[in-house]
């Protein structure tokens, strides 16, 4: 997946279109992710001594990764994500590393 945990994203489709937030959790097998304060749903939790909260709790639900765009850190605007192969020299052996890049500014994403 091109979106990773802790990325800043912009929702481009759905009821929360236009909202920005940080990615909390990624589900690569479902091509989905949860974003803080986006797609909030109410869950009914049974009372349990191990849980802090019980009753009706609001939490973010997963949304499709195709409905978000990563925000470029330098421009603070949404951008597509690509990959670049970078050659590194480690311990006398040459290695090739795949890094994520912002398509608009061509800078590496963390």
Short mmCIF file of C-alpha atoms in Angstrom, two decimals:
data_model
loop_
_atom_site.label_atom_id
_atom_site.label_comp_id
_atom_site.label_asym_id
_atom_site.label_seq_id
_atom_site.Cartn_x
_atom_site.Cartn_y
_atom_site.Cartn_z
CA UNK A 1 0.00 0.00 0.00
CA UNK A 2 1.17 3.49 -0.77
CA UNK A 3 -0.32 4.95 2.42
CA UNK A 4 1.42 4.18 5.72
CA UNK A 5 0.65 4.72 9.38
CA UNK A 6 1.12 8.33 10.63
CA UNK A 7 0.80 9.83 7.11
CA UNK A 8 -1.28 13.00 6.81
CA UNK A 9 -4.09 12.38 4.30
CA UNK A 10 -6.99 14.23 2.67
CA UNK A 11 -10.31 12.44 2.11
CA UNK A 12 -11.33 12.94 -1.54
CA UNK A 13 -14.60 10.93 -1.66
CA UNK A 14 -17.50 10.09 0.63
CA UNK A 15 -19.38 11.80 3.42
CA UNK A 16 -16.18 13.17 4.98
CA UNK A 17 -14.82 14.66 1.73
CA UNK A 18 -12.37 17.50 2.39
CA UNK A 19 -11.36 16.41 5.90
CA UNK A 20 -7.70 15.95 6.80
CA UNK A 21 -6.27 13.63 9.40
CA UNK A 22 -3.52 11.27 10.46
CA UNK A 23 -3.66 7.57 9.52
CA UNK A 24 -4.14 5.54 12.70
CA UNK A 25 -4.19 1.99 11.34
CA UNK A 26 -3.66 0.33 7.95
CA UNK A 27 -5.34 -2.89 6.74
CA UNK A 28 -3.36 -3.94 3.62
CA UNK A 29 -5.36 -7.13 3.03
CA UNK A 30 -8.61 -5.10 2.82
CA UNK A 31 -6.97 -2.06 1.13
CA UNK A 32 -8.46 0.07 3.90
CA UNK A 33 -7.27 2.40 6.65
CA UNK A 34 -8.59 4.35 9.62
CA UNK A 35 -8.07 8.10 9.82
CA UNK A 36 -8.50 10.11 13.01
CA UNK A 37 -11.81 12.04 13.19
CA UNK A 38 -12.99 10.63 9.83
CA UNK A 39 -15.86 8.14 9.28
CA UNK A 40 -16.90 8.18 12.95
CA UNK A 41 -19.39 5.43 13.87
CA UNK A 42 -21.15 4.57 17.13
CA UNK A 43 -20.38 1.21 18.71
CA UNK A 44 -22.24 -0.38 21.61
CA UNK A 45 -19.73 -1.84 24.08
CA UNK A 46 -20.77 -4.21 26.81
CA UNK A 47 -19.64 -3.33 30.31
CA UNK A 48 -16.37 -5.07 31.13
CA UNK A 49 -13.95 -4.46 34.03
CA UNK A 50 -10.99 -4.56 31.59
CA UNK A 51 -12.40 -1.80 29.36
CA UNK A 52 -12.26 1.86 30.33
CA UNK A 53 -15.42 2.76 28.44
CA UNK A 54 -18.74 1.01 28.09
CA UNK A 55 -22.05 1.94 26.56
CA UNK A 56 -22.20 3.85 23.27
CA UNK A 57 -18.71 4.83 22.07
CA UNK A 58 -17.75 6.77 18.93
CA UNK A 59 -14.72 5.50 17.01
CA UNK A 60 -13.28 5.84 13.51
CA UNK A 61 -14.20 3.06 11.06
CA UNK A 62 -11.99 1.97 8.14
CA UNK A 63 -12.35 3.65 4.75
CA UNK A 64 -10.98 2.56 1.39
CA UNK A 65 -7.42 3.63 0.61
CA UNK A 66 -8.59 4.78 -2.84
CA UNK A 67 -10.66 7.52 -1.15
CA UNK A 68 -7.65 9.36 0.32
CA UNK A 69 -4.59 11.23 -0.97
CA UNK A 70 -1.34 11.72 0.93
CA UNK A 71 -0.54 15.33 1.80
CA UNK A 72 2.95 16.45 0.72
CA UNK A 73 4.83 17.72 3.81
CA UNK A 74 6.57 20.64 2.07
CA UNK A 75 3.60 22.07 0.12
CA UNK A 76 0.78 20.94 2.46
CA UNK A 77 -1.25 19.93 -0.63
CA UNK A 78 -2.53 16.48 -1.68
CA UNK A 79 -0.27 14.51 -3.99
CA UNK A 80 -0.01 11.10 -5.58
CA UNK A 81 2.61 8.70 -4.25
CA UNK A 82 5.20 6.95 -6.37
CA UNK A 83 8.30 4.86 -5.78
CA UNK A 84 11.97 5.35 -6.59
CA UNK A 85 14.84 2.87 -6.37
CA UNK A 86 17.82 4.29 -4.48
CA UNK A 87 21.25 2.65 -4.54
CA UNK A 88 23.06 2.53 -1.20
CA UNK A 89 26.49 1.27 -0.19
CA UNK A 90 26.39 -0.80 3.01
CA UNK A 91 29.36 -2.76 4.27
CA UNK A 92 31.04 -2.93 0.88
CA UNK A 93 27.96 -4.30 -0.89
CA UNK A 94 25.67 -2.28 -3.11
CA UNK A 95 21.99 -2.46 -2.22
CA UNK A 96 18.90 -1.11 -3.88
CA UNK A 97 16.22 0.35 -1.63
CA UNK A 98 12.65 1.22 -2.64
CA UNK A 99 11.49 4.58 -1.21
CA UNK A 100 8.16 6.42 -1.48
CA UNK A 101 8.22 9.78 -3.22
CA UNK A 102 5.75 12.62 -3.65
CA UNK A 103 4.86 12.87 -7.35
CA UNK A 104 4.51 16.67 -7.37
CA UNK A 105 7.71 17.64 -5.53
CA UNK A 106 9.77 14.45 -6.12
CA UNK A 107 10.85 14.44 -2.44
CA UNK A 108 11.03 11.34 -0.26
CA UNK A 109 8.19 10.59 2.15
CA UNK A 110 9.03 9.30 5.63
#
